[in-house]
mmCIF file of C-alpha atoms and ligand atoms in Angstrom:
data_model
loop_
_atom_site.group_PDB
_atom_site.id
_atom_site.type_symbol
_atom_site.label_atom_id
_atom_site.label_comp_id
_atom_site.label_asym_id
_atom_site.label_seq_id
_atom_site.Cartn_x
_atom_site.Cartn_y
_atom_site.Cartn_z
ATOM 1 C CA VAL A 1 63.322 -69.142 289.442
ATOM 2 C CA ILE A 2 63.857 -70.026 285.788
ATOM 3 C CA LEU A 3 66.221 -72.576 284.344
ATOM 4 C CA HIS A 4 67.264 -72.515 280.688
ATOM 5 C CA VAL A 5 68.768 -75.639 279.171
ATOM 6 C CA ASP A 6 70.476 -75.739 275.768
ATOM 7 C CA MET A 7 72.361 -78.662 274.294
ATOM 8 C CA ASP A 8 75.961 -78.038 273.163
ATOM 9 C CA ALA A 9 76.655 -78.173 269.401
ATOM 10 C CA PHE A 10 73.584 -80.407 269.273
ATOM 11 C CA TYR A 11 73.620 -82.085 265.846
ATOM 12 C CA ALA A 12 77.418 -82.253 265.807
ATOM 13 C CA ALA A 13 77.557 -83.724 269.313
ATOM 14 C CA ILE A 14 75.124 -86.442 268.295
ATOM 15 C CA GLU A 15 77.145 -87.295 265.182
ATOM 16 C CA LEU A 16 80.255 -87.474 267.335
ATOM 17 C CA ARG A 17 78.485 -89.786 269.762
ATOM 18 C CA GLU A 18 77.677 -92.076 266.815
ATOM 19 C CA ARG A 19 81.265 -91.930 265.537
ATOM 20 C CA PRO A 20 83.597 -91.649 268.534
ATOM 21 C CA GLU A 21 86.632 -92.026 266.240
ATOM 22 C CA LEU A 22 86.024 -88.429 265.133
ATOM 23 C CA ALA A 23 86.789 -87.027 268.608
ATOM 24 C CA GLY A 24 88.835 -83.876 268.469
ATOM 25 C CA LYS A 25 88.143 -83.213 264.771
ATOM 26 C CA PRO A 26 86.194 -80.207 263.532
ATOM 27 C CA ILE A 27 82.760 -81.587 262.636
ATOM 28 C CA ILE A 28 80.408 -79.660 260.376
ATOM 29 C CA VAL A 29 76.850 -80.843 259.936
ATOM 30 C CA GLY A 30 74.848 -79.471 257.061
ATOM 31 C CA ALA A 31 74.561 -79.488 253.303
ATOM 32 C CA ASP A 32 77.011 -81.076 250.872
ATOM 33 C CA PRO A 33 80.281 -79.021 251.036
ATOM 34 C CA ARG A 34 80.464 -79.072 247.248
ATOM 35 C CA GLY A 35 76.924 -77.705 247.009
ATOM 36 C CA ARG A 36 75.303 -74.421 247.900
ATOM 37 C CA GLY A 37 73.413 -75.171 251.087
ATOM 38 C CA VAL A 38 74.277 -73.951 254.555
ATOM 39 C CA VAL A 39 75.863 -75.174 257.808
ATOM 40 C CA SER A 40 73.317 -76.469 260.308
ATOM 41 C CA THR A 41 75.819 -76.483 263.106
ATOM 42 C CA CYS A 42 79.393 -77.438 263.891
ATOM 43 C CA SER A 43 81.508 -78.655 266.760
ATOM 44 C CA TYR A 44 83.365 -76.210 268.971
ATOM 45 C CA GLU A 45 86.594 -77.308 267.275
ATOM 46 C CA ALA A 46 85.152 -76.170 263.964
ATOM 47 C CA ARG A 47 84.034 -72.859 265.492
ATOM 48 C CA LYS A 48 87.705 -71.971 266.039
ATOM 49 C CA PHE A 49 87.967 -71.705 262.246
ATOM 50 C CA GLY A 50 85.149 -69.187 262.159
ATOM 51 C CA VAL A 51 82.520 -71.662 260.988
ATOM 52 C CA HIS A 52 79.029 -71.160 262.319
ATOM 53 C CA SER A 53 75.341 -72.099 261.809
ATOM 54 C CA ALA A 54 73.632 -70.702 258.682
ATOM 55 C CA MET A 55 76.965 -69.901 256.979
ATOM 56 C CA PRO A 56 77.083 -71.009 253.342
ATOM 57 C CA ILE A 57 78.663 -74.445 253.409
ATOM 58 C CA SER A 58 81.136 -73.380 250.679
ATOM 59 C CA GLU A 59 82.402 -70.628 252.949
ATOM 60 C CA ALA A 60 82.783 -73.155 255.789
ATOM 61 C CA TYR A 61 84.799 -75.368 253.469
ATOM 62 C CA ARG A 62 87.080 -72.483 252.579
ATOM 63 C CA ARG A 63 87.677 -71.759 256.235
ATOM 64 C CA CYS A 64 88.039 -75.305 257.352
ATOM 65 C CA PRO A 65 88.920 -77.730 254.510
ATOM 66 C CA GLN A 66 90.234 -80.315 256.964
ATOM 67 C CA GLY A 67 86.804 -80.513 258.658
ATOM 68 C CA VAL A 68 84.592 -83.594 258.620
ATOM 69 C CA TYR A 69 81.427 -82.739 256.689
ATOM 70 C CA LEU A 70 78.345 -84.754 257.596
ATOM 71 C CA PRO A 71 74.798 -84.667 256.287
ATOM 72 C CA VAL A 72 71.812 -83.894 258.547
ATOM 73 C CA ARG A 73 70.156 -86.971 260.087
ATOM 74 C CA MET A 74 67.045 -85.445 261.531
ATOM 75 C CA GLU A 75 65.525 -88.618 262.970
ATOM 76 C CA LEU A 76 68.504 -89.059 265.311
ATOM 77 C CA TYR A 77 68.257 -85.499 266.563
ATOM 78 C CA VAL A 78 64.504 -85.638 267.077
ATOM 79 C CA ALA A 79 64.895 -88.833 269.140
ATOM 80 C CA ALA A 80 67.607 -87.228 271.306
ATOM 81 C CA SER A 81 65.429 -84.142 271.690
ATOM 82 C CA HIS A 82 62.572 -86.244 273.038
ATOM 83 C CA GLN A 83 64.944 -87.893 275.546
ATOM 84 C CA VAL A 84 66.169 -84.520 276.748
ATOM 85 C CA MET A 85 62.652 -83.089 277.189
ATOM 86 C CA GLU A 86 61.662 -86.213 279.045
ATOM 87 C CA VAL A 87 64.447 -85.740 281.550
ATOM 88 C CA LEU A 88 63.424 -82.111 282.049
ATOM 89 C CA ARG A 89 59.759 -83.068 282.727
ATOM 90 C CA ARG A 90 60.879 -85.242 285.618
ATOM 91 C CA PHE A 91 61.650 -82.065 287.569
ATOM 92 C CA THR A 92 58.549 -80.038 286.733
ATOM 93 C CA PRO A 93 55.629 -80.053 284.311
ATOM 94 C CA LEU A 94 56.441 -76.414 283.632
ATOM 95 C CA VAL A 95 58.797 -77.104 280.708
ATOM 96 C CA GLU A 96 58.587 -74.886 277.644
ATOM 97 C CA PRO A 97 60.549 -76.273 274.689
ATOM 98 C CA LEU A 98 61.916 -73.425 272.572
ATOM 99 C CA SER A 99 63.552 -75.356 269.813
ATOM 100 C CA ILE A 100 64.793 -78.872 269.188
ATOM 101 C CA ASP A 101 67.573 -78.577 271.763
ATOM 102 C CA GLU A 102 66.440 -75.920 274.196
ATOM 103 C CA ALA A 103 63.860 -75.328 276.907
ATOM 104 C CA PHE A 104 62.853 -73.127 279.820
ATOM 105 C CA LEU A 105 61.807 -74.614 283.159
ATOM 106 C CA ASP A 106 60.070 -72.847 285.995
ATOM 107 C CA VAL A 107 61.456 -74.524 289.098
ATOM 108 C CA ALA A 108 59.809 -72.303 291.699
ATOM 109 C CA GLY A 109 58.239 -74.684 294.170
ATOM 110 C CA CYS A 110 60.432 -77.655 293.255
ATOM 111 C CA GLU A 111 62.970 -77.015 295.982
ATOM 112 C CA GLY A 112 61.251 -79.261 298.502
ATOM 113 C CA LEU A 113 61.528 -82.239 296.170
ATOM 114 C CA PHE A 114 64.823 -81.691 294.399
ATOM 115 C CA GLY A 115 66.785 -79.080 296.335
ATOM 116 C CA PRO A 116 67.799 -75.548 295.372
ATOM 117 C CA PRO A 117 67.828 -74.474 291.678
ATOM 118 C CA GLU A 118 71.564 -74.932 291.285
ATOM 119 C CA THR A 119 71.279 -78.502 292.533
ATOM 120 C CA ILE A 120 68.422 -79.127 290.095
ATOM 121 C CA ALA A 121 70.577 -77.716 287.309
ATOM 122 C CA ARG A 122 73.428 -80.051 288.226
ATOM 123 C CA ARG A 123 71.107 -83.036 288.330
ATOM 124 C CA ILE A 124 69.652 -82.170 284.957
ATOM 125 C CA LYS A 125 73.096 -82.032 283.412
ATOM 126 C CA LYS A 126 74.019 -85.331 284.968
ATOM 127 C CA GLU A 127 70.878 -87.155 283.926
ATOM 128 C CA ILE A 128 70.969 -85.813 280.357
ATOM 129 C CA LEU A 129 74.576 -86.898 280.047
ATOM 130 C CA ALA A 130 73.875 -90.339 281.491
ATOM 131 C CA GLU A 131 70.915 -90.963 279.183
ATOM 132 C CA THR A 132 71.955 -89.313 275.963
ATOM 133 C CA LYS A 133 75.780 -89.118 276.265
ATOM 134 C CA LEU A 134 75.413 -85.450 275.374
ATOM 135 C CA SER A 135 76.459 -82.312 277.213
ATOM 136 C CA CYS A 136 74.368 -79.237 277.728
ATOM 137 C CA SER A 137 74.618 -75.855 279.317
ATOM 138 C CA VAL A 138 72.242 -74.582 281.940
ATOM 139 C CA GLY A 139 71.433 -71.058 283.100
ATOM 140 C CA VAL A 140 69.756 -70.273 286.389
ATOM 141 C CA ALA A 141 68.241 -66.815 286.904
ATOM 142 C CA PRO A 142 65.159 -64.906 288.084
ATOM 143 C CA ASN A 143 63.670 -64.658 284.595
ATOM 144 C CA LYS A 144 63.726 -66.038 281.034
ATOM 145 C CA PHE A 145 65.966 -63.444 279.466
ATOM 146 C CA LEU A 146 68.609 -63.749 282.179
ATOM 147 C CA ALA A 147 68.423 -67.537 282.292
ATOM 148 C CA LYS A 148 69.046 -67.804 278.550
ATOM 149 C CA LEU A 149 71.840 -65.291 278.817
ATOM 150 C CA ALA A 150 73.380 -67.301 281.659
ATOM 151 C CA THR A 151 73.358 -70.409 279.481
ATOM 152 C CA GLU A 152 75.106 -68.571 276.655
ATOM 153 C CA LEU A 153 77.759 -67.135 279.008
ATOM 154 C CA GLY A 154 78.614 -70.630 280.254
ATOM 155 C CA LYS A 155 78.750 -72.526 276.965
ATOM 156 C CA PRO A 156 79.831 -75.233 276.417
ATOM 157 C CA ASP A 157 79.101 -77.618 279.294
ATOM 158 C CA GLY A 158 78.335 -74.723 281.616
ATOM 159 C CA LEU A 159 76.263 -74.111 284.692
ATOM 160 C CA THR A 160 75.856 -70.432 285.278
ATOM 161 C CA VAL A 161 73.831 -68.754 287.973
ATOM 162 C CA ILE A 162 72.834 -65.104 287.815
ATOM 163 C CA ALA A 163 71.742 -64.297 291.360
ATOM 164 C CA PRO A 164 69.305 -61.413 291.849
ATOM 165 C CA ASP A 165 71.951 -59.216 293.510
ATOM 166 C CA ARG A 166 74.402 -59.695 290.636
ATOM 167 C CA ILE A 167 72.178 -58.838 287.689
ATOM 168 C CA ALA A 168 73.580 -55.374 287.016
ATOM 169 C CA GLU A 169 77.214 -56.338 287.302
ATOM 170 C CA THR A 170 76.646 -59.247 284.896
ATOM 171 C CA LEU A 171 74.630 -57.300 282.350
ATOM 172 C CA ASP A 172 76.268 -53.886 282.302
ATOM 173 C CA PRO A 173 79.551 -54.687 280.510
ATOM 174 C CA LEU A 174 77.951 -56.892 277.797
ATOM 175 C CA PRO A 175 77.659 -55.639 274.213
ATOM 176 C CA VAL A 176 74.192 -54.375 273.243
ATOM 177 C CA THR A 177 73.609 -57.331 270.873
ATOM 178 C CA ARG A 178 73.172 -59.561 273.912
ATOM 179 C CA VAL A 179 69.778 -57.986 274.420
ATOM 180 C CA PHE A 180 67.117 -60.108 272.725
ATOM 181 C CA GLY A 181 65.781 -58.105 269.795
ATOM 182 C CA VAL A 182 68.854 -55.942 269.279
ATOM 183 C CA GLY A 183 70.162 -56.955 265.878
ATOM 184 C CA LYS A 184 72.860 -55.477 263.738
ATOM 185 C CA ARG A 185 70.855 -52.493 262.601
ATOM 186 C CA THR A 186 69.661 -51.488 266.073
ATOM 187 C CA ALA A 187 73.216 -51.978 267.361
ATOM 188 C CA GLU A 188 74.495 -49.577 264.715
ATOM 189 C CA ALA A 189 71.847 -47.022 265.607
ATOM 190 C CA LEU A 190 72.733 -47.345 269.263
ATOM 191 C CA ALA A 191 76.451 -46.997 268.518
ATOM 192 C CA ALA A 192 75.688 -43.775 266.696
ATOM 193 C CA LEU A 193 74.228 -42.519 269.999
ATOM 194 C CA GLY A 194 77.391 -43.594 271.796
ATOM 195 C CA ILE A 195 75.712 -46.645 273.338
ATOM 196 C CA HIS A 196 77.808 -49.804 273.206
ATOM 197 C CA THR A 197 76.985 -51.771 276.329
ATOM 198 C CA VAL A 198 73.863 -53.154 277.966
ATOM 199 C CA GLY A 199 74.515 -50.932 280.998
ATOM 200 C CA GLN A 200 74.493 -47.874 278.751
ATOM 201 C CA ILE A 201 71.105 -48.848 277.408
ATOM 202 C CA ALA A 202 69.810 -49.331 280.927
ATOM 203 C CA ARG A 203 70.892 -45.845 281.929
ATOM 204 C CA ALA A 204 70.167 -43.998 278.689
ATOM 205 C CA PRO A 205 67.454 -41.324 278.913
ATOM 206 C CA THR A 206 64.243 -43.103 277.852
ATOM 207 C CA GLU A 207 63.069 -40.081 275.884
ATOM 208 C CA MET A 208 66.143 -40.142 273.720
ATOM 209 C CA LEU A 209 65.724 -43.836 272.935
ATOM 210 C CA ARG A 210 62.019 -43.322 272.190
ATOM 211 C CA ALA A 211 62.839 -40.658 269.638
ATOM 212 C CA HIS A 212 64.946 -43.155 267.727
ATOM 213 C CA PHE A 213 63.304 -46.496 268.259
ATOM 214 C CA GLY A 214 59.662 -45.813 269.126
ATOM 215 C CA ASP A 215 57.784 -46.540 272.332
ATOM 216 C CA ALA A 216 57.419 -50.299 272.059
ATOM 217 C CA SER A 217 61.017 -51.099 271.136
ATOM 218 C CA THR A 218 62.409 -48.741 273.724
ATOM 219 C CA GLN A 219 60.258 -50.240 276.435
ATOM 220 C CA HIS A 220 61.350 -53.720 275.339
ATOM 221 C CA ILE A 221 65.115 -53.212 275.098
ATOM 222 C CA GLN A 222 65.363 -50.976 278.130
ATOM 223 C CA SER A 223 63.502 -53.426 280.399
ATOM 224 C CA LEU A 224 65.673 -56.285 279.235
ATOM 225 C CA ALA A 225 68.820 -54.190 279.647
ATOM 226 C CA ARG A 226 67.780 -53.626 283.260
ATOM 227 C CA GLY A 227 67.306 -57.362 283.660
ATOM 228 C CA GLU A 228 63.495 -57.120 283.801
ATOM 229 C CA ASP A 229 61.431 -59.723 281.977
ATOM 230 C CA ASP A 230 58.038 -60.924 283.192
ATOM 231 C CA ARG A 231 57.297 -63.541 280.538
ATOM 232 C CA ARG A 232 56.012 -66.744 282.089
ATOM 233 C CA VAL A 233 57.088 -70.261 281.259
ATOM 234 C CA GLU A 234 54.304 -71.614 279.041
ATOM 235 C CA PRO A 235 54.458 -75.400 278.793
ATOM 236 C CA HIS A 236 51.858 -75.575 276.014
ATOM 237 C CA ARG A 237 53.018 -72.767 273.801
ATOM 238 C CA LEU A 238 52.854 -73.525 270.101
ATOM 239 C CA PRO A 239 55.947 -73.202 267.966
ATOM 240 C CA GLN A 240 56.066 -69.847 266.214
ATOM 241 C CA GLN A 241 56.132 -71.294 262.746
ATOM 242 C CA VAL A 242 56.579 -74.303 260.552
ATOM 243 C CA GLY A 243 58.684 -73.803 257.441
ATOM 244 C CA SER A 244 60.684 -75.438 254.728
ATOM 245 C CA GLU A 245 63.223 -74.019 252.324
ATOM 246 C CA ARG A 246 65.519 -75.144 249.532
ATOM 247 C CA THR A 247 68.632 -73.780 247.919
ATOM 248 C CA PHE A 248 68.833 -74.615 244.228
ATOM 249 C CA ASP A 249 71.990 -76.258 242.925
ATOM 250 C CA ARG A 250 72.124 -73.550 240.360
ATOM 251 C CA ASP A 251 70.393 -70.150 240.340
ATOM 252 C CA VAL A 252 67.059 -70.503 238.616
ATOM 253 C CA THR A 253 65.380 -68.145 236.172
ATOM 254 C CA ASP A 254 62.546 -70.412 235.030
ATOM 255 C CA ALA A 255 59.365 -69.407 236.870
ATOM 256 C CA ARG A 256 57.834 -72.826 236.174
ATOM 257 C CA LEU A 257 60.638 -74.528 237.993
ATOM 258 C CA MET A 258 60.224 -72.135 240.882
ATOM 259 C CA ARG A 259 56.487 -72.779 241.088
ATOM 260 C CA ARG A 260 57.134 -76.477 241.144
ATOM 261 C CA GLN A 261 59.542 -76.056 244.029
ATOM 262 C CA LEU A 262 56.979 -73.904 245.840
ATOM 263 C CA LEU A 263 54.371 -76.639 245.347
ATOM 264 C CA GLU A 264 56.648 -79.179 246.974
ATOM 265 C CA LEU A 265 57.550 -76.863 249.860
ATOM 266 C CA SER A 266 53.882 -76.038 250.454
ATOM 267 C CA GLY A 267 53.233 -79.770 250.678
ATOM 268 C CA LEU A 268 55.958 -80.237 253.246
ATOM 269 C CA VAL A 269 54.628 -77.390 255.367
ATOM 270 C CA GLY A 270 51.044 -78.707 255.120
ATOM 271 C CA MET A 271 52.167 -82.155 256.121
ATOM 272 C CA GLU A 272 54.077 -80.841 259.132
ATOM 273 C CA LEU A 273 51.069 -78.757 260.232
ATOM 274 C CA ARG A 274 48.689 -81.720 259.977
ATOM 275 C CA ARG A 275 51.102 -84.001 261.815
ATOM 276 C CA HIS A 276 50.873 -81.784 264.900
ATOM 277 C CA GLY A 277 47.257 -80.741 264.480
ATOM 278 C CA TYR A 278 48.209 -77.104 263.824
ATOM 279 C CA ARG A 279 46.777 -74.676 261.322
ATOM 280 C CA ALA A 280 48.519 -71.536 260.086
ATOM 281 C CA ARG A 281 46.944 -68.157 260.101
ATOM 282 C CA THR A 282 49.742 -66.625 258.048
ATOM 283 C CA VAL A 283 51.561 -67.979 255.024
ATOM 284 C CA ARG A 284 54.942 -66.562 254.121
ATOM 285 C CA LEU A 285 57.043 -66.753 250.963
ATOM 286 C CA LYS A 286 60.816 -66.305 251.147
ATOM 287 C CA LEU A 287 62.838 -65.643 248.083
ATOM 288 C CA ARG A 288 66.569 -65.068 247.820
ATOM 289 C CA THR A 289 68.154 -63.942 244.591
ATOM 290 C CA GLU A 290 71.701 -64.587 243.397
ATOM 291 C CA ASP A 291 72.972 -61.388 245.014
ATOM 292 C CA PHE A 292 71.751 -62.755 248.384
ATOM 293 C CA ALA A 293 69.044 -60.155 248.625
ATOM 294 C CA THR A 294 66.165 -61.790 250.516
ATOM 295 C CA ILE A 295 62.546 -60.789 250.362
ATOM 296 C CA THR A 296 59.690 -62.190 252.405
ATOM 297 C CA ARG A 297 56.002 -61.647 251.678
ATOM 298 C CA SER A 298 53.186 -62.870 253.825
ATOM 299 C CA ARG A 299 49.436 -63.022 253.829
ATOM 300 C CA THR A 300 46.873 -63.747 256.536
ATOM 301 C CA LEU A 301 44.343 -66.483 255.879
ATOM 302 C CA THR A 302 40.815 -66.722 257.181
ATOM 303 C CA PRO A 303 40.157 -69.331 258.283
ATOM 304 C CA PRO A 304 43.612 -70.612 259.198
ATOM 305 C CA THR A 305 44.628 -73.665 257.181
ATOM 306 C CA ASP A 306 46.607 -76.883 257.167
ATOM 307 C CA SER A 307 45.879 -77.641 253.543
ATOM 308 C CA ASP A 308 48.692 -77.979 250.980
ATOM 309 C CA ARG A 309 46.420 -76.552 248.346
ATOM 310 C CA ALA A 310 45.369 -73.524 250.323
ATOM 311 C CA ILE A 311 48.988 -72.819 251.246
ATOM 312 C CA TYR A 312 50.150 -73.251 247.665
ATOM 313 C CA ARG A 313 47.429 -71.048 246.303
ATOM 314 C CA THR A 314 48.405 -68.235 248.658
ATOM 315 C CA ILE A 315 52.074 -68.742 247.953
ATOM 316 C CA LEU A 316 51.400 -68.465 244.217
ATOM 317 C CA GLU A 317 49.654 -65.178 244.709
ATOM 318 C CA LEU A 318 52.541 -63.850 246.740
ATOM 319 C CA PHE A 319 54.996 -65.151 244.185
ATOM 320 C CA ALA A 320 53.141 -63.495 241.331
ATOM 321 C CA LYS A 321 53.452 -60.183 243.156
ATOM 322 C CA SER A 322 57.160 -60.504 243.776
ATOM 323 C CA LEU A 323 58.468 -61.969 240.540
ATOM 324 C CA PRO A 324 62.208 -61.615 240.887
ATOM 325 C CA LYS A 325 64.316 -59.748 238.355
ATOM 326 C CA LEU A 326 67.446 -61.706 239.158
ATOM 327 C CA PRO A 327 68.039 -65.466 239.126
ATOM 328 C CA VAL A 328 66.756 -67.149 242.287
ATOM 329 C CA ARG A 329 68.951 -69.021 244.686
ATOM 330 C CA LEU A 330 66.579 -70.055 247.458
ATOM 331 C CA LEU A 331 62.857 -70.415 247.990
ATOM 332 C CA GLY A 332 61.039 -70.947 251.263
ATOM 333 C CA VAL A 333 57.483 -71.478 252.473
ATOM 334 C CA THR A 334 56.408 -70.914 256.062
ATOM 335 C CA GLY A 335 53.188 -71.254 257.992
ATOM 336 C CA ALA A 336 53.099 -68.890 260.964
ATOM 337 C CA ASP A 337 50.672 -67.623 263.645
ATOM 338 C CA LEU A 338 49.753 -71.231 264.396
ATOM 339 C CA VAL A 339 46.572 -72.283 266.058
ATOM 340 C CA HIS A 340 45.825 -75.649 267.551
ATOM 341 C CA GLY A 341 42.768 -77.854 267.427
ATOM 342 C CA PRO A 342 39.867 -78.307 265.052
ATOM 343 C CA ASP A 343 38.747 -75.646 262.605
ATOM 344 C CA GLU A 344 36.005 -73.942 264.624
ATOM 345 C CA GLN A 345 34.340 -72.381 261.653
ATOM 346 C CA ALA A 346 34.273 -75.696 259.876
ATOM 347 C CA THR A 347 32.694 -77.499 262.799
ATOM 348 C CA LEU A 348 30.112 -74.770 263.274
ATOM 349 C CA PHE A 349 28.931 -74.447 259.715
ATOM 350 C CA GLY A 350 30.511 -77.400 257.975
ATOM 351 C CA PRO A 351 33.020 -76.714 255.246
ATOM 352 C CA PRO A 352 31.954 -76.883 251.633
ATOM 353 C CA GLU A 353 31.935 -80.356 250.122
ATOM 354 C CA ASP A 354 35.041 -79.883 247.966
ATOM 355 C CA VAL A 355 37.113 -78.579 250.904
ATOM 356 C CA GLN A 356 36.222 -81.710 252.850
ATOM 357 C CA LYS A 357 37.240 -83.836 249.950
ATOM 358 C CA VAL A 358 40.621 -82.149 249.551
ATOM 359 C CA ALA A 359 41.257 -82.547 253.278
ATOM 360 C CA ARG A 360 40.464 -86.236 253.097
ATOM 361 C CA VAL A 361 42.780 -86.778 250.133
ATOM 362 C CA GLU A 362 45.615 -84.840 251.845
ATOM 363 C CA ARG A 363 45.282 -86.914 255.007
ATOM 364 C CA ALA A 364 45.315 -90.121 253.040
ATOM 365 C CA MET A 365 48.477 -88.947 251.273
ATOM 366 C CA ASP A 366 50.111 -88.218 254.629
ATOM 367 C CA LYS A 367 49.496 -91.804 255.699
ATOM 368 C CA VAL A 368 51.140 -93.195 252.578
ATOM 369 C CA ARG A 369 54.071 -90.793 253.017
ATOM 370 C CA GLU A 370 54.486 -91.822 256.643
ATOM 371 C CA LYS A 371 54.733 -95.414 255.584
ATOM 372 C CA PHE A 372 56.870 -95.135 252.479
ATOM 373 C CA GLY A 373 58.737 -91.858 252.950
ATOM 374 C CA ARG A 374 58.130 -88.305 251.961
ATOM 375 C CA THR A 375 58.705 -88.750 248.286
ATOM 376 C CA ALA A 376 56.273 -91.645 247.880
ATOM 377 C CA LEU A 377 53.427 -89.479 246.695
ATOM 378 C CA LYS A 378 53.363 -86.140 245.008
ATOM 379 C CA PRO A 379 50.859 -84.005 243.235
ATOM 380 C CA ALA A 380 51.035 -84.780 239.526
ATOM 381 C CA SER A 381 52.987 -81.663 238.559
ATOM 382 C CA LEU A 382 55.847 -82.742 240.789
ATOM 383 C CA VAL A 383 56.302 -86.168 239.288
ATOM 384 C CA ALA A 384 57.979 -85.119 236.078
ATOM 385 C CA ARG A 385 61.142 -83.276 236.769
ATOM 386 C CA PRO A 386 62.845 -82.416 233.518
ATOM 387 C CA ARG A 387 66.155 -81.236 234.884
ATOM 388 C CA GLY A 388 68.040 -79.989 237.910
ATOM 389 C CA LYS A 389 68.459 -81.644 241.235
ATOM 390 C CA ARG A 390 67.800 -79.817 244.405
ATOM 391 C CA SER A 391 69.850 -79.620 247.531
ATOM 392 C CA ASP A 392 68.497 -79.621 251.035
ATOM 393 C CA SER A 393 69.394 -76.615 253.014
HETATM 394 P P1 TTP B 401 71.722 -74.086 268.643
HETATM 395 O O1 TTP B 401 71.376 -74.457 270.047
HETATM 396 O O2 TTP B 401 71.620 -72.667 268.237
HETATM 397 O O3 TTP B 401 73.228 -74.489 268.334
HETATM 398 P P2 TTP B 401 74.031 -75.786 268.812
HETATM 399 O O4 TTP B 401 73.287 -76.598 269.813
HETATM 400 O O5 TTP B 401 74.518 -76.519 267.626
HETATM 401 O O6 TTP B 401 75.322 -75.139 269.482
HETATM 402 P P3 TTP B 401 75.395 -74.331 270.868
HETATM 403 O O7 TTP B 401 74.006 -74.309 271.452
HETATM 404 O O8 TTP B 401 76.327 -75.092 271.743
HETATM 405 O O9 TTP B 401 75.885 -72.981 270.515
HETATM 406 O O10 TTP B 401 70.852 -74.934 267.660
HETATM 407 C C1 TTP B 401 70.463 -76.264 267.924
HETATM 408 C C2 TTP B 401 70.464 -77.076 266.662
HETATM 409 O O11 TTP B 401 69.595 -76.520 265.724
HETATM 410 C C3 TTP B 401 71.818 -77.146 265.978
HETATM 411 O O12 TTP B 401 72.623 -78.195 266.494
HETATM 412 C C4 TTP B 401 71.464 -77.357 264.540
HETATM 413 C C5 TTP B 401 70.118 -76.672 264.401
HETATM 414 N N1 TTP B 401 70.278 -75.372 263.746
HETATM 415 C C6 TTP B 401 70.164 -75.311 262.337
HETATM 416 O O13 TTP B 401 69.908 -76.327 261.695
HETATM 417 N N2 TTP B 401 70.355 -74.102 261.728
HETATM 418 C C7 TTP B 401 70.650 -72.947 262.426
HETATM 419 O O14 TTP B 401 70.847 -71.859 261.800
HETATM 420 C C8 TTP B 401 70.773 -73.017 263.856
HETATM 421 C C9 TTP B 401 71.090 -71.785 264.638
HETATM 422 C C10 TTP B 401 70.563 -74.248 264.453
HETATM 423 MG MG1 MG B 402 72.317 -75.710 271.428
#
């Protein structure tokens, strides 16, 4: 039996906890509402106005001018996240964090100690509330997909059980987008085939789906639509990626300015990788132009790296290949396909002298940054900044 736990309006709920006088008001956490960043999240009151995560903050402001707009205070959220995960690990070591506010638990075999899954779910909600003053929603189901779905169906402050004998009746009427992996485009393609609900996917002739979506996708969405999912809870799974992105205050046409931003973002990604002892096998550049067209380009690195320089070098190559024709609104750098632990190749053969030296310098810079803040030290080309502020997004 799998439990899925997801905090309700996480950043907004934490801000409300810190400022109880805001109770009942629509709270929007994210970038400066006068700027061009995005909404990180918002309270359920704000959602009534159509505001949601990742929406341009200016759009949120149009929809909800009476909202309370607050900046992101990551340290607070990370601390609460640790508290939540700690509560969960009291019930089983099989806890797989999925994001800052969400985790799967495998509670098979915990019944003797803590009672049936629903009781465990209730206790988790109670203990999280007691220790963090935050509410969460919990889903209980035979597998990951259904447990996460159960959580979503019960939000906020829900406790939803999908029993094995009620899977079909729960799934069948839902819209196809509830199936993990079915986005807007797939949904449109399904609609063109007359398929609108999860139940219709489950019963559609497999051959017909294959002809449109290929073997792998068909297998994937049809199994999920039937409520089948055999993914295990993996307590030590690495995050999928580490990334950082910025929206410029004003669309930028100067390639030098863009490269400088990419240098800074590469540094942030490198620092985050080193902090956790990860290295990235893939480096990805994201670039959004003024018309909101977004391109991503990635490259695989051998060996995987946690070095600012190696990341930046790769990003520059990708950037050179995708020089935008229109002014640029947003740039992002991501390290993906993460691996953990020491660089095997390096320990076997020993890296070249200069690589070792760069690694030593970068680690020393991390220490200074930890002590004095992220902006304490920067590569020389970041120090002079002739014009233009940047906004966090
Ligand atoms: P979610 O769990 O997706 O959202 P939520 O907890 O705010 O609201 P709920 O689960 O009740 O629907 O994400 C957790 C946090 O991650 C969220 O509080 C803020 C952050 N986040 C972003 O910064 N940007 C995003 O686009 C999303 C989806 C989340
Ligand atoms: Mg949440």
